XYZ file of C-alpha atoms in Angstrom:
669
model
C -6.890 -6.448 -6.624
C -5.061 -9.725 -4.965
C -5.481 -8.346 -1.399
C -9.262 -8.082 -1.805
C -6.038 -13.441 -2.707
C -4.637 -47.096 2.322
C -3.963 -48.154 5.707
C -3.797 -51.490 7.639
C -6.864 -51.007 9.591
C -10.021 -51.169 7.850
C -10.770 -48.113 5.480
C -13.683 -46.059 6.063
C -17.045 -46.771 4.266
C -17.217 -44.881 1.315
C -20.879 -44.753 1.677
C -23.497 -44.713 -1.104
C -22.553 -43.857 -4.406
C -22.340 -40.239 -4.939
C -24.714 -40.173 -7.912
C -27.465 -41.743 -6.118
C -27.543 -39.947 -2.788
C -30.305 -38.259 -1.386
C -30.193 -38.664 2.498
C -27.388 -40.722 4.065
C -23.588 -39.937 5.429
C -21.626 -39.571 2.721
C -17.386 -39.370 2.481
C -15.878 -36.119 1.683
C -12.809 -36.629 0.020
C -10.983 -33.326 0.822
C -7.607 -34.125 0.287
C -6.718 -35.139 3.774
C -6.145 -38.674 5.105
C -9.010 -39.085 7.080
C -12.298 -39.354 5.250
C -14.870 -36.754 6.628
C -18.693 -38.182 6.938
C -21.477 -35.329 5.872
C -24.899 -35.710 6.243
C -26.704 -35.279 3.076
C -30.539 -34.613 2.692
C -33.210 -31.807 3.796
C -31.624 -28.892 1.823
C -28.239 -30.039 1.626
C -26.853 -30.326 -2.100
C -25.601 -33.408 -3.604
C -21.682 -34.118 -3.665
C -19.896 -34.011 -6.944
C -17.743 -37.409 -7.786
C -14.347 -37.500 -6.350
C -12.860 -36.474 -9.674
C -14.147 -32.809 -8.415
C -12.335 -33.025 -5.325
C -15.298 -33.693 -3.205
C -16.366 -30.247 -3.380
C -19.800 -29.659 -1.970
C -21.997 -27.669 -4.606
C -25.303 -27.827 -6.007
C -26.077 -29.366 -9.469
C -24.537 -26.364 -11.444
C -26.832 -25.380 -14.170
C -23.971 -25.004 -16.549
C -23.234 -28.548 -16.626
C -25.007 -29.381 -19.983
C -25.707 -32.906 -21.312
C -26.336 -31.308 -24.669
C -23.713 -32.880 -26.846
C -22.849 -35.751 -24.850
C -21.361 -38.425 -26.872
C -21.181 -36.331 -30.131
C -17.866 -36.007 -31.563
C -16.292 -32.409 -32.176
C -13.542 -33.368 -34.671
C -10.905 -35.931 -34.671
C -12.513 -38.189 -32.342
C -12.823 -35.538 -29.706
C -16.128 -35.486 -27.982
C -18.087 -32.062 -27.055
C -17.738 -30.725 -23.537
C -20.643 -31.631 -21.060
C -18.760 -29.680 -18.104
C -17.408 -26.110 -17.857
C -13.961 -27.471 -17.018
C -13.266 -29.955 -19.776
C -11.039 -28.713 -22.726
C -13.325 -29.051 -25.896
C -15.928 -26.734 -26.446
C -19.668 -27.336 -26.104
C -21.914 -28.512 -28.710
C -23.434 -25.389 -30.596
C -26.403 -25.622 -29.515
C -25.477 -24.959 -25.888
C -24.013 -21.666 -27.012
C -27.307 -20.693 -29.160
C -29.511 -21.648 -26.067
C -27.600 -19.150 -23.905
C -27.020 -16.304 -26.046
C -27.675 -13.792 -23.182
C -24.824 -15.320 -21.343
C -22.818 -15.403 -24.648
C -23.388 -11.768 -25.340
C -21.831 -11.012 -21.797
C -18.910 -12.881 -22.419
C -18.317 -11.132 -25.746
C -18.786 -7.701 -23.920
C -16.162 -8.740 -21.027
C -13.784 -9.813 -23.645
C -13.972 -6.403 -25.158
C -13.577 -4.499 -21.973
C -10.703 -6.629 -21.105
C -8.781 -6.313 -24.359
C -8.717 -2.497 -24.226
C -7.428 -2.745 -20.622
C -5.003 -5.550 -21.616
C -3.203 -3.397 -24.438
C -2.205 -0.625 -21.941
C -0.956 -3.186 -19.350
C 0.949 -5.279 -21.827
C 2.891 -2.394 -22.976
C 3.619 -1.049 -19.373
C 4.605 -4.858 -18.322
C 6.982 -4.756 -21.732
C 8.852 -1.625 -20.609
C 9.383 -3.014 -17.314
C 10.869 -5.977 -18.685
C 13.199 -3.970 -20.907
C 11.551 -5.009 -24.304
C 9.501 -2.862 -27.008
C 6.012 -2.481 -26.402
C 4.952 -4.995 -29.378
C 6.785 -7.901 -27.401
C 4.153 -7.428 -24.814
C 1.256 -6.776 -27.084
C 1.944 -10.101 -29.053
C 2.501 -12.038 -26.037
C -0.989 -10.945 -24.662
C -3.226 -12.347 -27.872
C -0.660 -15.339 -28.205
C -0.968 -16.401 -24.780
C -4.560 -15.429 -24.481
C -5.831 -17.371 -27.464
C -3.591 -20.409 -26.698
C -4.306 -20.992 -23.059
C -8.099 -20.460 -23.988
C -7.672 -23.005 -26.496
C -5.817 -25.672 -24.545
C -8.081 -25.456 -21.627
C -7.235 -22.444 -19.306
C -9.636 -22.069 -16.468
C -12.845 -20.604 -17.498
C -13.378 -16.967 -17.023
C -9.763 -16.648 -16.573
C -7.615 -13.933 -18.448
C -4.128 -14.666 -19.621
C -1.270 -12.501 -20.917
C 1.863 -10.677 -20.241
C 2.068 -10.116 -16.389
C 4.157 -8.151 -14.115
C 5.456 -11.451 -12.530
C 6.826 -12.089 -15.750
C 8.102 -8.955 -16.349
C 9.599 -8.410 -13.009
C 11.490 -11.778 -13.114
C 13.037 -11.382 -16.610
C 14.160 -7.724 -16.590
C 17.283 -8.238 -14.752
C 18.289 -10.970 -17.153
C 17.414 -9.237 -20.175
C 19.411 -5.931 -18.937
C 22.803 -8.372 -18.309
C 22.514 -10.780 -21.665
C 20.140 -8.701 -24.069
C 17.065 -9.339 -25.414
C 17.968 -12.173 -27.366
C 18.382 -14.322 -24.100
C 14.262 -13.405 -23.254
C 13.379 -15.879 -26.167
C 15.414 -18.787 -24.911
C 14.353 -18.246 -21.375
C 10.565 -17.904 -22.156
C 10.674 -21.283 -24.172
C 12.969 -23.036 -21.072
C 9.731 -21.851 -19.199
C 7.284 -23.679 -21.264
C 9.354 -26.998 -20.360
C 9.208 -26.089 -16.562
C 5.707 -25.704 -16.723
C 5.191 -29.263 -18.748
C 7.190 -30.884 -16.235
C 5.143 -29.197 -13.691
C 1.755 -30.319 -15.133
C 3.527 -33.715 -15.607
C 4.195 -34.076 -12.075
C 1.103 -32.633 -11.094
C 2.702 -29.719 -9.002
C -0.110 -27.266 -8.545
C -1.277 -29.064 -5.468
C 1.549 -27.978 -3.462
C 0.711 -24.509 -4.070
C -1.434 -25.215 -1.070
C 1.626 -25.226 1.158
C 2.106 -21.620 0.421
C 0.825 -19.641 3.441
C -1.295 -16.616 3.337
C 1.370 -14.448 4.941
C 4.034 -15.300 1.980
C 1.120 -14.621 -0.474
C 0.890 -11.169 1.073
C 4.644 -10.693 0.934
C 4.735 -11.844 -2.681
C 2.234 -9.407 -3.799
C 3.669 -6.561 -1.948
C 7.331 -7.542 -3.017
C 5.902 -7.322 -6.605
C 4.003 -4.031 -6.340
C 7.529 -2.424 -5.017
C 9.317 -4.186 -8.032
C 6.593 -2.912 -10.535
C 6.966 0.496 -9.119
C 10.979 0.606 -9.135
C 10.595 -0.625 -12.767
C 8.959 2.761 -13.920
C 12.300 4.646 -13.086
C 13.972 4.135 -16.752
C 10.977 5.388 -18.173
C 12.600 8.859 -17.230
C 15.730 8.277 -18.742
C 17.325 8.262 -22.191
C 16.666 4.920 -23.842
C 19.762 2.317 -23.123
C 21.250 4.896 -20.738
C 21.356 5.566 -17.188
C 21.209 9.305 -17.709
C 17.888 11.093 -16.792
C 16.160 13.400 -19.069
C 16.449 17.158 -18.407
C 14.463 18.617 -15.507
C 11.668 20.203 -17.347
C 10.634 17.337 -19.425
C 10.644 14.923 -16.277
C 8.321 17.529 -14.813
C 6.286 17.244 -17.915
C 6.028 13.704 -17.679
C 4.992 13.623 -14.049
C 2.031 15.967 -15.187
C 1.143 13.309 -17.810
C 1.275 10.636 -15.220
C -0.925 12.615 -12.838
C -3.513 13.223 -15.768
C -3.322 9.396 -16.569
C -4.190 8.592 -12.826
C -6.763 11.308 -12.702
C -8.614 10.285 -15.718
C -8.297 6.383 -14.698
C -9.926 7.223 -11.224
C -12.492 9.846 -12.374
C -14.073 8.795 -15.654
C -15.363 5.806 -14.305
C -17.305 7.831 -11.974
C -19.128 9.898 -14.752
C -22.921 8.640 -15.245
C -23.707 7.130 -18.680
C -20.295 7.133 -20.303
C -17.816 6.343 -17.433
C -18.644 2.577 -17.942
C -17.875 2.202 -21.478
C -14.326 1.889 -21.347
C -12.023 0.292 -18.621
C -10.098 2.787 -16.627
C -6.861 2.390 -17.875
C -7.985 3.180 -21.121
C -9.673 6.507 -19.934
C -6.120 7.206 -18.573
C -4.415 6.908 -21.754
C -7.006 8.926 -23.683
C -6.675 11.818 -20.939
C -2.847 11.290 -20.940
C -2.976 11.793 -24.836
C -5.350 14.807 -24.504
C -3.047 16.354 -21.920
C 0.199 15.916 -24.019
C -1.020 17.338 -27.569
C -3.609 19.506 -26.302
C -1.890 21.301 -23.416
C 2.001 20.242 -23.290
C 2.679 20.760 -26.942
C 0.122 23.089 -28.187
C 0.198 25.500 -25.089
C 3.293 25.314 -23.650
C 5.747 24.011 -26.589
C 7.253 21.543 -24.527
C 7.005 17.399 -25.108
C 7.402 14.003 -23.405
C 8.633 10.932 -25.251
C 5.789 8.688 -26.849
C 6.015 4.831 -27.620
C 6.994 5.623 -31.422
C 10.051 7.958 -30.316
C 11.436 5.142 -28.157
C 10.834 2.079 -29.805
C 9.690 0.552 -32.997
C 6.254 -0.271 -33.447
C 5.036 -2.037 -36.544
C 1.900 -3.720 -37.435
C 1.433 -7.174 -38.382
C 1.992 -10.579 -37.169
C 4.936 -11.690 -35.501
C 7.958 -13.701 -37.070
C 10.016 -16.590 -35.685
C 12.553 -14.593 -33.257
C 15.634 -16.056 -35.179
C 14.295 -14.590 -38.395
C 13.007 -11.252 -36.996
C 15.197 -8.417 -38.675
C 14.807 -5.984 -35.729
C 16.819 -8.650 -33.343
C 19.593 -9.238 -36.029
C 22.769 -9.603 -34.252
C 21.292 -9.862 -30.508
C 20.240 -13.762 -30.769
C 22.757 -16.215 -28.967
C 23.761 -19.022 -30.777
C 21.551 -22.143 -29.816
C 24.208 -23.896 -27.501
C 24.377 -26.083 -24.382
C 25.792 -22.813 -22.840
C 23.048 -20.962 -23.767
C 20.379 -23.391 -22.508
C 22.401 -23.250 -18.999
C 22.232 -19.426 -18.692
C 18.467 -19.632 -19.487
C 17.555 -22.325 -17.073
C 18.160 -20.366 -13.890
C 15.819 -17.360 -14.538
C 13.189 -19.822 -16.488
C 12.839 -21.972 -13.427
C 12.420 -18.785 -11.329
C 10.027 -17.244 -13.460
C 8.065 -20.640 -13.819
C 8.047 -20.917 -10.345
C 6.607 -17.608 -9.831
C 4.160 -17.972 -12.329
C 2.721 -21.190 -10.831
C 1.991 -19.339 -7.611
C 0.629 -16.452 -9.555
C -1.559 -18.999 -11.590
C -3.028 -20.882 -8.711
C -3.992 -17.449 -6.848
C -5.954 -16.372 -9.805
C -7.521 -19.771 -10.217
C -8.691 -19.188 -6.444
C -9.753 -15.600 -7.020
C -11.982 -16.570 -10.134
C -13.427 -19.815 -8.645
C -14.648 -17.448 -5.328
C -16.098 -14.871 -7.781
C -17.812 -17.496 -10.396
C -18.651 -19.983 -7.454
C -17.855 -22.676 -9.902
C -15.454 -25.656 -9.688
C -11.994 -26.455 -10.738
C -11.125 -29.859 -10.502
C -8.014 -29.953 -12.854
C -5.729 -27.140 -11.879
C -3.073 -28.705 -13.591
C -4.545 -28.296 -16.916
C -3.813 -24.730 -16.559
C 0.010 -25.492 -16.508
C -0.386 -27.563 -19.879
C -2.140 -24.698 -21.327
C 0.575 -22.378 -20.216
C 3.290 -24.517 -21.322
C 1.833 -24.662 -24.813
C 1.127 -20.932 -24.667
C 4.710 -19.862 -23.502
C 6.379 -21.998 -26.105
C 4.557 -20.329 -28.881
C 4.920 -16.879 -27.392
C 8.979 -17.816 -27.223
C 9.310 -18.895 -30.810
C 7.468 -15.900 -32.144
C 9.755 -13.554 -29.973
C 7.415 -12.143 -27.423
C 7.528 -11.790 -23.458
C 5.470 -14.745 -22.762
C 3.138 -14.458 -19.690
C 0.661 -16.305 -17.669
C -2.447 -15.619 -15.669
C -3.478 -11.957 -14.877
C -5.152 -11.543 -11.682
C -6.599 -7.616 -12.301
C -7.696 -8.619 -15.778
C -9.659 -11.927 -14.646
C -11.510 -9.709 -11.719
C -12.337 -7.331 -14.510
C -13.558 -10.196 -16.649
C -15.780 -11.744 -13.990
C -17.213 -8.199 -12.684
C -18.244 -7.650 -16.461
C -20.310 -10.848 -16.955
C -17.951 -13.895 -17.314
C -19.575 -16.673 -15.104
C -17.041 -19.325 -15.414
C -18.838 -21.463 -17.897
C -17.147 -20.542 -20.967
C -13.624 -19.305 -22.245
C -15.367 -16.889 -24.836
C -14.303 -13.873 -22.977
C -10.599 -14.717 -23.087
C -10.897 -15.588 -27.001
C -12.533 -12.427 -27.729
C -9.832 -10.485 -25.952
C -7.079 -12.249 -27.864
C -8.873 -11.521 -31.129
C -9.451 -7.843 -30.260
C -5.985 -7.072 -29.160
C -4.642 -8.982 -32.245
C -6.761 -6.625 -34.316
C -5.699 -3.601 -32.624
C -2.125 -4.298 -33.252
C -3.078 -4.879 -37.025
C -4.937 -1.711 -37.602
C -4.342 0.517 -34.762
C -0.557 0.903 -34.571
C -0.523 4.665 -35.788
C -2.497 5.505 -32.318
C -0.257 3.404 -30.267
C 2.756 5.263 -31.678
C 1.367 8.762 -30.178
C 0.615 7.275 -26.459
C 3.041 9.040 -24.215
C 5.106 6.520 -22.120
C 4.413 8.604 -18.925
C 0.721 7.225 -19.538
C 2.102 3.857 -19.039
C 3.891 5.059 -15.818
C 0.473 6.091 -14.539
C -1.049 2.924 -15.542
C 1.477 1.154 -13.455
C 0.676 3.383 -10.680
C -2.679 2.187 -10.504
C -1.748 -1.639 -10.944
C 1.193 -0.986 -7.949
C -1.598 0.434 -5.750
C -4.308 -2.063 -6.128
C -1.651 -5.017 -5.967
C -0.026 -4.031 -2.991
C -2.084 -5.201 0.692
C -2.208 -2.022 2.201
C -4.356 -3.749 5.137
C -1.088 -5.688 5.962
C 0.966 -2.593 6.712
C -1.033 -1.746 10.408
C -1.469 -5.399 10.877
C 2.403 -5.827 10.827
C 3.174 -2.694 12.832
C 0.515 -4.095 15.504
C 2.423 -7.294 15.585
C 5.922 -5.769 16.160
C 4.628 -3.061 18.764
C 4.100 -4.247 22.466
C 0.340 -3.988 24.003
C 0.950 -0.738 25.887
C 1.869 1.090 22.589
C -0.736 -0.524 20.507
C -3.231 0.794 23.030
C -2.023 4.365 22.446
C -5.016 6.658 21.293
C -3.304 7.033 17.618
C -3.176 3.249 17.115
C -5.952 2.068 19.259
C -8.145 1.707 15.685
C -5.425 -1.041 14.990
C -4.773 -2.814 18.296
C -7.064 -5.513 17.368
C -5.137 -6.562 14.041
C -2.549 -8.349 15.799
C -1.614 -11.631 14.004
C 1.220 -14.236 15.146
C 4.669 -12.195 15.333
C 6.020 -15.034 12.957
C 3.327 -14.271 10.447
C 4.215 -10.726 10.235
C 8.139 -11.574 10.140
C 6.860 -14.021 7.163
C 5.218 -10.917 5.272
C 8.522 -8.855 6.054
C 10.945 -11.378 5.007
C 9.134 -12.376 1.678
C 8.750 -8.655 0.871
C 12.368 -7.899 1.526
C 14.018 -11.140 -0.243
C 11.670 -10.347 -3.222
C 13.124 -7.150 -3.625
C 16.808 -8.343 -2.910
C 16.792 -11.623 -4.506
C 13.783 -12.901 -6.325
C 9.990 -14.106 -6.175
C 10.585 -17.737 -6.208
C 13.366 -17.599 -3.359
C 11.110 -15.071 -1.272
C 8.156 -17.388 -1.289
C 10.361 -20.425 -0.379
C 11.845 -18.718 2.171
C 8.201 -17.727 3.759
C 7.122 -21.479 3.576
C 10.245 -22.578 5.254
C 9.902 -20.110 8.293
C 6.134 -20.963 8.413
C 6.760 -24.647 8.409
C 9.486 -24.314 10.996
C 7.377 -22.513 13.333
C 4.459 -24.839 12.839
C 6.665 -27.793 13.926
C 8.007 -25.904 16.947
C 4.388 -25.278 17.809
C 3.108 -28.812 17.213
C 6.002 -30.093 19.172
C 5.505 -27.751 22.178
C 1.796 -28.986 22.362
C 2.644 -32.531 23.095
C 1.887 -33.973 26.203
C 2.932 -37.132 28.292
C 0.587 -38.904 31.141
C 2.077 -41.704 33.178
C 0.109 -44.082 35.433
C 0.537 -47.454 37.096
C -2.216 -49.983 36.677
C -2.710 -53.450 37.692
C -3.832 -56.203 35.035
C -5.228 -59.373 35.412
C -3.093 -62.125 34.353
C -3.884 -63.643 31.186
C -2.155 -66.620 29.855
C -2.722 -66.097 26.324
C -0.546 -62.787 26.824
C 2.807 -64.432 27.589
C 3.692 -64.979 24.040
C 3.779 -60.994 23.574
C 5.038 -60.363 27.360
C 8.123 -62.649 27.897
C 9.418 -64.931 30.331
C 8.516 -62.868 33.476
C 4.842 -62.285 32.268
C 4.392 -65.902 31.699
C 5.324 -66.826 35.019
C 2.979 -64.320 36.394
C 0.224 -65.423 34.378
C 0.761 -69.106 35.530
C 0.895 -68.279 39.142
C -2.520 -66.214 38.707
C -0.534 -62.971 39.737
C -1.849 -59.732 38.432
C 0.468 -57.726 36.470
C 1.697 -54.284 37.274
C 2.128 -52.346 34.086
C 3.504 -48.586 33.711
C 1.200 -47.045 30.918
C 2.702 -43.892 29.120
C 0.223 -42.010 27.227
C 1.513 -39.594 24.214
C -0.813 -37.090 22.906
C 0.509 -35.077 19.930
C 3.145 -35.935 17.155
C 5.897 -38.262 17.488
C 8.254 -36.590 14.940
C 11.581 -35.069 14.431
C 10.337 -31.660 16.208
C 9.289 -33.403 19.636
C 11.634 -36.452 19.849
C 14.284 -34.566 21.684
C 11.688 -33.642 24.763
C 9.879 -36.871 24.407
C 13.243 -38.727 24.721
C 14.206 -36.466 27.833
C 10.490 -37.181 29.497
C 10.522 -41.208 28.739
C 13.961 -42.065 30.040
C 13.769 -45.665 31.612
C 13.667 -45.569 35.531
C 15.069 -48.558 37.476
C 11.977 -48.558 39.706
C 9.438 -49.094 36.675
C 7.595 -52.152 36.652
C 9.002 -55.055 34.532
C 6.309 -54.171 31.910
C 5.891 -50.666 30.047
C 3.608 -49.606 27.554
C 3.384 -46.400 25.557
C -0.342 -46.008 24.249
C -0.222 -43.855 21.323
C -3.755 -43.563 20.457
C -4.103 -40.148 20.607
C -0.784 -39.434 18.886
C 0.943 -40.541 15.643
C 4.503 -41.837 14.733
C 4.938 -39.379 12.025
C 8.233 -40.152 10.426
C 11.547 -41.908 10.814
C 12.734 -39.777 13.952
C 9.784 -41.392 15.674
C 10.621 -44.605 14.982
C 14.306 -44.277 16.111
C 13.243 -42.703 19.107
C 11.220 -45.619 20.316
C 13.844 -48.199 19.166
C 16.332 -46.266 21.644
C 13.799 -46.470 24.427
C 13.107 -50.251 23.805
C 17.030 -50.943 23.810
C 17.352 -48.970 27.204
C 14.393 -50.823 28.589
C 15.851 -53.965 27.691
C 19.139 -53.205 29.438
C 17.216 -52.577 32.643
C 15.814 -56.057 32.200
C 12.508 -54.564 31.583
C 9.984 -54.823 28.503
C 8.870 -51.999 26.444
C 5.244 -52.705 24.348
C 4.094 -49.756 22.200
C 0.079 -50.201 21.600
C -2.870 -48.704 20.401
C -1.543 -47.328 17.334
C -3.489 -45.431 14.975
C -3.920 -46.817 11.511
C -1.533 -44.135 10.128
C 1.151 -45.181 12.724
C 0.307 -48.781 11.858
C 1.005 -48.163 8.409
C 4.223 -46.467 8.981
C 5.666 -49.099 11.003
C 4.543 -52.074 8.747
C 6.665 -50.393 5.920
C 9.564 -49.879 8.135
C 9.285 -53.247 9.925
C 12.803 -54.246 9.383
C 13.854 -51.127 11.005
C 11.448 -51.585 14.370
C 13.260 -53.165 17.444
C 10.278 -52.664 19.763
C 7.376 -54.423 20.145
C 3.958 -53.444 19.398
C 0.265 -54.445 18.389
C -2.233 -52.997 16.640
C -4.943 -53.090 19.461
C -6.916 -49.534 19.596
C -9.060 -50.077 22.466
C -8.269 -50.170 25.995
C -8.442 -53.321 28.112
C -11.361 -53.793 30.297
C -9.418 -55.167 33.176
C -7.115 -52.311 33.895
C -7.082 -51.307 37.831
C -5.341 -47.680 38.417
C -2.879 -47.897 41.333
C -1.773 -44.225 41.300
C -2.965 -40.789 40.155
C -1.524 -40.048 36.813
C 1.455 -38.219 36.361
C 1.131 -35.390 33.769
C 3.495 -33.662 31.719
C 3.116 -30.703 29.418
C 5.989 -30.147 27.283
C 5.087 -26.444 26.333
C 4.971 -25.738 30.127
C 8.077 -27.344 30.779
C 9.899 -25.545 27.927
C 8.569 -22.049 29.317
């Protein structure tokens, strides 16, 4: 369940080589601009190389040196790390037969669960069950061979089904295959530009809204199962009632059978549900009451064998649009949305697998490369395509996959293919209502139910939250803006699409963050007396030079800014830093506790410098941190004020008056 989801100043010393560290202070490269020293020694594990994102981790036993330097085929060397694309040398597998056995059993369990989910997702997308089943094994095998994250299961997904369903209904099933192929192009571009790292910008509230909206979409996608195929007419009342009986039986068997001792764990819950549905359908509904509900074989064509290229498949004759520029333009929009939503789902799944297996994933973009290849092959062979599956990946990890091998994904793909080849007569007799029951379970586990009381607690005043009935949820309150993001993403998902919803959540959160950061900016001003320095005349101007020659001390107004000087704070800062006629001739702005973050900040300082010049005074920006120095140096031709790179305060400053402190948040309130 997703809810259970170079600088101008000297660079910091990189520390000793990370491979040879025993006890020292080493630098962690965690993706931020600052290096972070971490003591290593006495029980603290070594760091991996920077290529693994600097994650603190023990020397994983799964990283084997066996096979290092040996060629696998065509000049490709055997893998020595779990995240490499090539397989291990055969000796690695022989030496770890116990784990290999667990991987095989986990793959078998996943395969049976994947069969039911793939068919259910296919019905949501508006295509036949074979499009979902073929997508499951093509995506699963292709991604496993091309470097998907270890222990992660890929196949037909609810996200893909939810995104493409409206377009299949509007343009027909023939357009789906063009959409899937164009999705692969967007995924290849995302891998080329290393877009996976930007998913970190998706806030947790947007993730919650994403899965909640997806769950609702999947639930709404079950309604067509109660209608006659290809129409908006519901089946007769008695048949619909019996379908709900089969749905209830599916849910009951899915929930109850896994709790039965000894036999409950043999099959995955969804497969138990389908078996129970078949028993109820043919043993009670048909045999005892003479009624019947539609089966998969009644409403769609189920044929064994391998898929064929979509333009040569007789079942799609007359449904395939011509390969023209207009067709590509039509497919581009939904393909972009599906690729973006699939990227979010893939990164979420990778994070879940990383937590469950406690292994690293230093190259998430390899997943996008594999997705691109898999979806292109899936599109060519006329399937739904797909991506990472969170629920099945969790099942895989809980059943023995430890993040070292991709064997479970390969086994699952092969088993699904074998079921397609030999078990189609059994697939035909499965009631379609049983797939609705399977999706009831999926939707229940997809929706983040804990977010409901949290959002309610945020939207209610304290007096209401403290009411006896709501008291247990009174301490679940988060920021109201986070609750708003959850609601907005959920609603936009239902009304527009998943990508637009997540983008809206990112924008709202980013604006709220910028507003909060701007409100935290503080300004402190004070007058100090500095001993005259003849050497400072060059930077201080003629008046300061005369004072220096006469030996008179200089009176300087020092303004300290604490917080980000950026687009969100410049209006308030401009108002607070407006030059005054009674200011001394020299004014300094100290930014050691701040940062000039963007061009808006540079422009504000330029305006202040011009205003002081008009009053016959001099503005100096001093004590810049290295980030601000870097920005100003690159924009030197746009900077009209004077600044230096001295970061330390001078020893000869004598304070003349108490500091004047301004807190922008207090003023705004």
